[in-house]
Coordinates of C-alpha atoms in Angstrom, one line a residue:
X1 CA -7.8 -14.8 -7.7
X2 CA -4.8 -12.7 -6.6
X3 CA -2.7 -13.7 -3.5
X4 CA -0.6 -11.1 -2.0
X5 CA 2.3 -11.3 0.5
X6 CA 3.7 -8.2 2.1
X7 CA 7.2 -7.8 3.5
X8 CA 9.5 -5.1 4.9
X9 CA 7.7 -4.0 8.0
X10 CA 9.6 -3.3 11.2
X11 CA 10.7 -1.0 14.0
X12 CA 12.1 2.4 13.0
X13 CA 12.6 5.7 14.9
X14 CA 10.8 8.8 14.0
X15 CA 12.2 10.5 11.0
X16 CA 13.4 7.2 9.7
X17 CA 12.5 5.3 6.5
X18 CA 11.1 1.8 5.4
X19 CA 10.1 0.3 2.3
X20 CA 7.2 -2.2 2.0
X21 CA 7.0 -4.8 -0.7
X22 CA 4.0 -6.8 -1.8
X23 CA 4.5 -9.8 -4.3
X24 CA 1.4 -10.8 -6.1
X25 CA 0.7 -14.3 -7.5
X26 CA -1.0 -14.9 -10.8
X27 CA -0.6 -13.7 -14.3
X28 CA -3.1 -10.9 -14.3
X29 CA -1.1 -8.7 -11.8
X30 CA -0.6 -6.0 -14.4
X31 CA -4.3 -5.6 -15.1
X32 CA -5.0 -4.6 -11.4
X33 CA -4.7 -1.2 -9.7
X34 CA -2.6 -1.7 -6.5
X35 CA -3.0 -0.1 -3.2
X36 CA -2.0 0.1 0.4
X37 CA -4.2 0.6 3.5
X38 CA -3.2 0.6 7.1
X39 CA -4.9 -0.1 10.4
X40 CA -3.7 1.4 13.8
X41 CA -4.7 -0.1 17.1
X42 CA -8.4 0.9 18.0
X43 CA -8.8 2.6 14.7
X44 CA -10.5 1.8 11.5
X45 CA -8.6 0.7 8.4
X46 CA -7.7 3.7 6.2
X47 CA -6.6 4.2 2.7
X48 CA -3.0 5.0 2.2
X49 CA -2.1 5.1 -1.5
X50 CA -3.1 3.7 -4.8
X51 CA -1.5 3.2 -8.2
X52 CA -2.9 2.5 -11.6
X53 CA -2.2 -0.7 -13.5
X54 CA 0.4 1.1 -15.6
X55 CA 1.9 3.1 -12.8
X56 CA 1.2 6.2 -14.5
X57 CA -1.3 7.6 -11.9
X58 CA -0.9 7.6 -8.2
X59 CA -3.1 8.6 -5.4
X60 CA -2.3 9.4 -1.7
X61 CA -4.0 10.2 1.7
X62 CA -3.4 13.6 2.8
X63 CA -1.6 12.3 5.9
X64 CA 1.1 10.7 3.9
X65 CA 1.2 13.0 0.8
X66 CA 5.0 14.1 0.2
X67 CA 6.4 11.5 2.6
X68 CA 5.2 8.2 1.0
X69 CA 5.8 6.9 -2.6
X70 CA 3.9 4.1 -4.1
X71 CA 5.3 2.3 -7.2
X72 CA 5.2 -1.0 -8.9
X73 CA 7.2 -3.3 -11.2
X74 CA 4.8 -5.4 -13.4
X75 CA 7.7 -7.6 -14.6
X76 CA 8.3 -8.7 -10.9
X77 CA 4.5 -8.7 -10.0
X78 CA 5.7 -6.3 -7.0
X79 CA 4.2 -3.2 -5.7
X80 CA 6.2 -1.0 -3.2
X81 CA 5.6 1.6 -0.6
X82 CA 8.6 3.8 0.2
X83 CA 7.8 5.6 3.4
X84 CA 10.2 8.6 4.5
X85 CA 10.0 11.0 7.4
X86 CA 8.0 8.4 9.4
X87 CA 6.0 9.6 12.4
X88 CA 4.7 7.6 15.6
X89 CA 1.3 8.2 14.1
X90 CA 2.3 6.1 11.2
X91 CA 2.4 3.1 13.4
X92 CA -0.1 0.3 12.1
X93 CA -0.5 -2.9 10.2
X94 CA -0.1 -2.0 6.5
X95 CA -2.0 -4.1 4.0
X96 CA -1.4 -4.6 0.4
X97 CA -4.2 -5.0 -2.0
X98 CA -5.2 -5.4 -5.7
X99 CA -8.3 -3.7 -6.8
X100 CA -10.0 -1.2 -9.2
X101 CA -9.1 2.4 -9.7
X102 CA -11.5 4.7 -11.4
X103 CA -10.7 8.0 -13.2
X104 CA -12.2 10.0 -10.2
X105 CA -9.3 8.6 -8.1
X106 CA -11.6 6.2 -6.2
X107 CA -10.0 3.0 -5.3
X108 CA -11.8 -0.1 -4.5
X109 CA -9.8 -3.1 -3.0
X110 CA -10.9 -6.6 -4.1
X111 CA -7.9 -8.9 -2.7
X112 CA -5.9 -8.3 0.7
X113 CA -2.7 -9.4 1.9
X114 CA -2.2 -10.5 5.4
X115 CA -0.5 -7.3 6.5
X116 CA 2.8 -6.3 7.9
X117 CA 3.5 -4.4 11.1
X118 CA 5.2 -1.0 11.0
X119 CA 6.2 0.5 14.4
X120 CA 7.6 4.0 14.6
X121 CA 9.1 4.9 17.9
X122 CA 9.4 8.6 19.2

């Protein structure tokens, strides 16, 4: 079992930046790929980014590529999502997860955090 707690959400103006953090419990954090999903009001949950267990491989949704950066610190059991040049359409609840990343780049989350709200005003 892995328990995940996100933080860092909030209200920001368009063009601004936020960094989300997700702390994982358990000694097996470094064996999991980690990722972020988001869900906007009235929309389905969508993939945002994923990172391999070593941090050596990262994957992004086209909508955030070049603006968001996922990273991890295995010594701190923490994964981050640096979000720059935020747009109103980035407004959503952001969920951290631990899962499996395949060589194809497909990512399958197994454990979910509670989510943190990000609101971008225009």
